[in-house]
XYZ file of C-alpha atoms in Angstrom:
398
model
C 126.339 108.196 100.040
C 124.309 110.539 97.901
C 123.660 109.640 94.305
C 125.167 111.632 91.361
C 121.614 112.856 90.599
C 121.210 114.115 94.118
C 124.560 115.927 94.199
C 124.073 117.473 90.787
C 120.476 118.495 91.094
C 120.758 119.350 94.743
C 123.120 122.340 94.036
C 120.831 123.575 91.144
C 117.709 123.198 93.262
C 119.411 124.998 96.226
C 120.258 127.987 93.958
C 116.645 128.116 92.561
C 115.240 127.995 96.115
C 117.356 131.033 97.089
C 116.013 132.854 94.002
C 112.452 131.937 94.696
C 111.230 131.765 98.228
C 108.630 129.054 98.955
C 105.181 130.297 99.685
C 103.569 129.658 103.036
C 100.639 127.272 103.078
C 97.074 128.677 103.385
C 95.495 127.749 106.718
C 92.164 127.454 105.093
C 93.105 124.751 102.674
C 95.500 121.877 102.051
C 97.480 121.947 98.848
C 98.616 118.902 96.827
C 101.021 119.865 94.042
C 101.495 117.657 91.011
C 104.951 118.060 89.472
C 104.359 115.518 86.739
C 104.578 115.093 82.990
C 101.802 116.753 81.224
C 103.786 116.453 77.966
C 106.548 114.067 76.547
C 106.587 110.300 76.827
C 106.252 110.217 80.642
C 102.737 111.667 80.354
C 101.583 108.110 79.302
C 102.662 106.807 82.633
C 101.951 109.827 84.870
C 98.608 110.912 83.651
C 96.606 107.688 84.411
C 98.055 107.554 87.925
C 97.394 111.257 88.473
C 93.815 110.875 87.301
C 93.331 108.155 89.944
C 94.972 110.423 92.532
C 92.558 113.207 91.671
C 89.586 110.799 92.025
C 90.620 110.013 95.508
C 91.086 113.720 96.380
C 87.655 114.373 95.015
C 86.296 111.700 97.239
C 87.944 113.119 100.305
C 86.709 116.602 99.472
C 83.117 115.365 98.983
C 83.290 113.564 102.366
C 84.194 116.795 104.168
C 87.881 117.314 103.310
C 91.034 116.556 105.292
C 91.306 118.031 108.823
C 88.078 119.870 107.928
C 89.707 121.520 105.035
C 89.307 121.193 101.298
C 92.205 119.798 99.262
C 93.335 122.247 96.520
C 95.262 120.897 93.553
C 98.075 122.840 91.863
C 100.200 121.505 88.933
C 103.228 122.167 86.931
C 104.601 120.300 83.858
C 107.953 118.547 83.994
C 107.831 118.112 80.295
C 109.569 114.752 80.632
C 112.724 116.607 81.339
C 114.856 116.380 84.506
C 115.734 120.066 84.615
C 112.162 121.108 84.081
C 111.258 118.535 86.771
C 113.234 120.487 89.377
C 111.483 123.817 88.171
C 108.035 122.109 88.412
C 108.768 120.947 91.966
C 109.720 124.489 92.948
C 106.729 125.944 91.107
C 104.176 123.806 93.109
C 105.933 124.547 96.333
C 105.777 128.202 95.668
C 101.986 127.744 95.201
C 101.906 126.367 98.725
C 102.007 122.566 98.206
C 101.919 120.552 101.420
C 102.461 117.327 99.385
C 104.448 117.120 96.176
C 103.453 114.309 93.779
C 106.091 113.431 91.211
C 106.498 111.266 88.186
C 106.214 107.499 87.990
C 109.970 106.985 87.246
C 112.694 107.636 89.655
C 115.039 109.305 87.147
C 112.297 111.775 85.989
C 110.575 112.149 89.373
C 113.662 112.676 91.606
C 114.322 116.347 90.592
C 110.925 117.468 91.836
C 111.174 115.164 94.901
C 114.577 116.642 95.715
C 113.041 120.126 95.591
C 110.381 118.927 98.080
C 113.031 117.432 100.321
C 114.953 120.693 100.345
C 111.878 122.556 101.335
C 111.055 120.082 104.136
C 107.947 118.698 102.441
C 106.615 115.182 101.804
C 106.930 113.877 98.275
C 105.290 110.781 96.725
C 106.323 109.095 93.472
C 103.110 108.172 91.575
C 104.255 104.673 90.765
C 108.135 104.382 90.769
C 109.439 100.953 91.615
C 113.153 101.499 92.273
C 114.358 101.564 95.874
C 115.860 104.965 95.097
C 112.388 106.438 94.959
C 112.399 107.139 98.660
C 114.852 107.466 101.464
C 117.744 105.851 99.493
C 117.637 108.242 96.532
C 115.903 111.302 97.806
C 115.638 111.567 101.432
C 113.542 110.913 104.571
C 110.439 112.736 103.419
C 109.971 110.887 100.138
C 107.841 107.781 99.440
C 106.533 105.714 96.655
C 102.982 104.347 96.438
C 103.874 101.304 94.306
C 105.670 97.947 94.968
C 109.189 97.329 94.197
C 110.115 95.649 90.860
C 112.110 93.105 92.831
C 108.872 92.026 94.538
C 107.342 91.298 91.077
C 110.173 89.002 90.154
C 110.251 87.174 93.405
C 106.521 86.902 93.277
C 106.404 85.267 89.946
C 109.285 82.786 90.730
C 107.656 81.577 94.069
C 104.206 81.437 92.528
C 105.227 79.568 89.456
C 107.266 77.094 91.661
C 104.436 76.537 94.091
C 101.271 76.680 91.942
C 102.668 75.598 88.551
C 105.245 73.083 89.713
C 107.971 74.946 87.680
C 111.478 73.637 88.484
C 113.558 74.590 85.515
C 113.774 78.393 84.900
C 115.496 80.461 82.204
C 116.285 84.065 82.885
C 116.011 86.611 80.032
C 116.899 90.150 80.954
C 116.219 93.274 78.916
C 119.092 95.566 80.173
C 117.295 98.753 79.013
C 116.034 100.107 82.465
C 116.684 99.744 86.095
C 113.078 98.617 86.396
C 113.772 95.569 84.177
C 116.960 94.794 86.256
C 114.966 95.034 89.384
C 112.570 92.368 88.305
C 115.363 90.005 87.622
C 117.045 90.970 91.059
C 113.996 89.801 92.821
C 113.827 86.576 90.787
C 117.655 86.014 91.569
C 116.773 86.545 95.363
C 113.908 84.060 95.437
C 115.013 81.161 93.188
C 117.748 79.891 95.466
C 115.228 79.560 98.220
C 112.978 77.201 96.246
C 114.055 73.580 96.812
C 114.966 71.798 93.622
C 114.508 74.860 91.451
C 117.207 75.385 88.896
C 118.419 78.207 86.699
C 119.195 76.309 83.376
C 120.267 79.232 81.437
C 120.357 83.077 81.276
C 120.780 85.706 78.578
C 120.243 89.408 77.852
C 118.920 91.602 75.199
C 118.066 95.256 74.647
C 114.508 96.531 74.421
C 114.977 97.971 70.966
C 116.670 94.827 69.516
C 114.888 93.962 66.340
C 115.785 90.280 66.850
C 116.444 87.962 69.732
C 117.244 85.033 67.374
C 120.579 84.260 69.058
C 118.951 84.079 72.471
C 116.192 81.863 71.264
C 118.741 79.499 69.597
C 120.317 79.095 73.074
C 117.077 78.353 74.666
C 116.114 75.834 72.048
C 119.546 74.120 72.390
C 118.860 73.206 75.950
C 118.347 69.494 76.693
C 114.660 70.220 77.385
C 112.487 73.202 77.202
C 112.527 75.181 80.520
C 109.413 75.128 82.649
C 109.321 78.811 82.793
C 111.135 81.861 81.287
C 111.539 84.792 83.601
C 111.329 87.561 81.125
C 112.395 90.881 82.638
C 111.196 93.527 80.230
C 108.636 96.227 79.477
C 106.977 97.976 76.520
C 107.539 98.500 73.791
C 110.238 95.791 73.171
C 108.550 93.182 75.352
C 105.822 92.484 72.792
C 108.415 91.790 70.092
C 110.370 89.525 72.575
C 107.170 87.507 73.438
C 106.044 87.181 69.775
C 109.542 85.869 68.750
C 109.647 83.336 71.593
C 106.227 81.918 70.600
C 106.987 82.085 66.850
C 110.103 79.989 67.471
C 107.896 77.298 68.953
C 108.914 77.766 72.535
C 105.962 76.920 74.683
C 107.378 77.494 78.091
C 105.436 79.468 80.589
C 106.481 83.162 80.283
C 106.650 85.135 83.509
C 107.023 88.956 83.465
C 106.787 91.958 85.823
C 103.872 94.404 85.868
C 105.563 96.360 82.994
C 103.457 94.214 80.656
C 100.207 94.609 82.624
C 97.133 95.525 80.757
C 95.357 94.215 77.572
C 96.066 97.181 75.341
C 99.027 95.304 73.600
C 97.348 91.876 73.229
C 96.034 92.585 69.775
C 99.654 92.239 68.594
C 99.697 88.659 69.958
C 96.155 87.412 69.326
C 96.861 83.715 70.275
C 99.218 84.282 73.200
C 98.814 81.641 75.826
C 100.681 80.600 79.069
C 101.795 84.176 79.839
C 101.550 85.642 83.396
C 102.075 89.056 85.021
C 101.510 90.253 88.608
C 98.931 93.084 89.058
C 98.076 95.234 92.078
C 94.510 95.304 90.817
C 92.766 93.986 87.796
C 91.865 96.283 84.836
C 89.978 93.420 83.152
C 86.684 93.634 85.216
C 87.379 90.509 87.158
C 89.083 91.754 90.352
C 88.053 89.567 93.323
C 87.447 92.784 95.252
C 84.190 94.240 93.859
C 85.307 97.717 95.110
C 88.096 97.631 92.590
C 85.734 96.969 89.696
C 83.556 99.896 91.045
C 86.663 102.114 91.050
C 87.402 101.007 87.327
C 83.857 102.102 86.517
C 84.293 105.400 88.249
C 87.627 105.954 86.582
C 85.924 105.418 83.192
C 83.153 107.774 83.999
C 85.693 110.469 85.046
C 88.326 110.047 82.280
C 86.321 108.525 79.443
C 88.386 105.457 79.247
C 89.106 102.191 81.146
C 92.267 101.948 83.192
C 95.053 100.945 80.792
C 97.181 98.974 83.236
C 97.681 98.387 86.985
C 99.809 101.517 87.093
C 96.685 103.551 87.423
C 96.215 102.221 90.943
C 99.141 103.532 92.940
C 98.088 107.072 92.375
C 94.838 106.286 94.339
C 96.847 104.494 97.074
C 99.212 107.402 97.435
C 96.529 109.938 98.327
C 94.737 107.406 100.482
C 97.733 106.574 102.788
C 99.028 110.141 102.852
C 95.512 111.408 103.854
C 95.347 108.790 106.666
C 98.631 109.964 107.917
C 97.618 113.601 107.914
C 94.464 112.708 109.815
C 96.399 110.719 112.508
C 99.042 113.379 112.782
C 96.322 116.069 112.925
C 98.735 118.096 110.877
C 100.326 118.411 107.366
C 103.735 119.030 109.139
C 106.136 116.783 107.117
C 107.876 115.274 110.024
C 104.664 114.443 111.791
C 103.195 112.951 108.623
C 106.230 110.780 107.901
C 106.130 109.504 111.552
C 102.496 108.341 110.966
C 103.326 106.748 107.525
C 106.194 104.872 109.211
C 103.787 103.382 111.683
C 101.812 101.853 108.882
C 102.082 98.038 108.795
C 99.860 96.099 106.366
C 97.728 99.293 106.155
C 94.660 98.168 104.177
C 94.013 99.957 100.865
C 91.861 99.359 97.933
C 94.792 97.716 96.098
C 96.450 95.764 98.807
C 98.207 96.420 102.095
C 101.007 99.012 102.445
C 103.940 99.126 104.966
C 106.385 101.837 105.478
C 109.325 101.848 107.953
C 112.053 104.179 109.021
C 114.443 102.418 106.677
C 112.144 101.795 103.661
C 109.563 104.091 102.206
C 108.561 101.499 99.526
C 107.104 97.929 99.425
C 109.503 95.014 99.707
C 106.556 92.664 100.151
C 103.070 92.901 98.733
C 99.928 91.073 97.651
C 99.680 90.497 93.785
C 96.912 89.143 91.620
C 98.323 86.847 89.125
C 96.945 87.583 85.710
C 97.088 84.944 82.929
C 96.877 85.574 79.176
C 95.165 82.629 77.474
C 94.257 82.619 73.764
C 94.979 86.381 73.647
C 92.706 87.206 76.581
C 93.793 88.354 80.073
C 92.064 87.210 83.286
C 92.961 86.877 86.957
C 93.724 83.246 88.083
C 95.246 83.594 91.445
C 96.783 85.927 94.004
C 100.144 85.667 95.817
C 102.207 87.274 98.637
C 105.823 86.264 98.887
C 106.745 84.260 101.890
C 109.268 86.830 103.094
C 110.090 90.422 102.480
C 113.146 91.193 100.386
C 115.852 92.508 102.775
C 116.592 96.176 102.336
C 120.375 95.632 102.311
C 119.939 93.193 99.417
C 117.931 95.810 97.466
C 120.220 98.694 98.182
C 123.206 96.600 96.933
C 121.770 96.195 93.513
């Protein structure tokens, strides 16, 4: 069944497509169109990943191009607005885009992705982590380059159980976004599979809550402090929640998703310890793969700043896997490229393997680095891949 977003925007996009025929691609070049946020709050998410994508495009062009052709970039601003997103998608299509790159978030990226779907073109979300960012929410030509939020929650539960001997878990969900819910969905899937692991309590809050005192009181009233708190949240409210938990004297290991990746926020919690997140790659200069550290240096040379969080990396991965599919298909034809993408199983990339199938254009399993914050400093301490992929039917039911 199509989502409300599909039905509502589909009609609008259809009308706009009738009014503005899509341009034919130039045979002498391959065009990548970025229908992303160049303004508004989504710019903070889209721009770093887009910068990484542009770096990969530049590398490909310098190496001789794709199918012997140079990749040309065209762009349009979604202005962090869904209606503008649909227009931006159509604008880059009108400029001949063979690939339409859309925003990091499903809700804000879907309008442009739906425009690409209507035109029979491949679309890639920069770093969206909802299962809807793909077949389920857009259509058969749509993909995401990141790893599902549910995989993050499942990863942290299984890693903490196996490597930190955590047995008693508390689940604290920030209900603000689907992303946050996805983290806890993955945790919920994995926990019952861990022998002797127990959920000793659960609670919710909202990202903009000034206080989580009531939730903290319930944690402190437990017979003993939990081994780990699965905190399913993101910026900006995540910082406040972590500060309040520690200020209350709760020393439990805090697990979170990648939404609290990076070190840019740690000045607000200078003594934070026993806090862990999953990262696709390390922005801290200590990635076990030296090529990632080399990429970080290149990113800084190109942009003038270090990668702020792991959400930079899916932009690079997206261009990498799409270009491989184009080379193998020997064409930019959408159906041919999709067929090659769907053959990828544990396809090596700089930031971990990628797998796509005919039923899922996203990652329901993936290798994560485990980053620990100790005394206010972040560093990689381990890596983990969940023991089994999270079933598509489970993900789709959430």
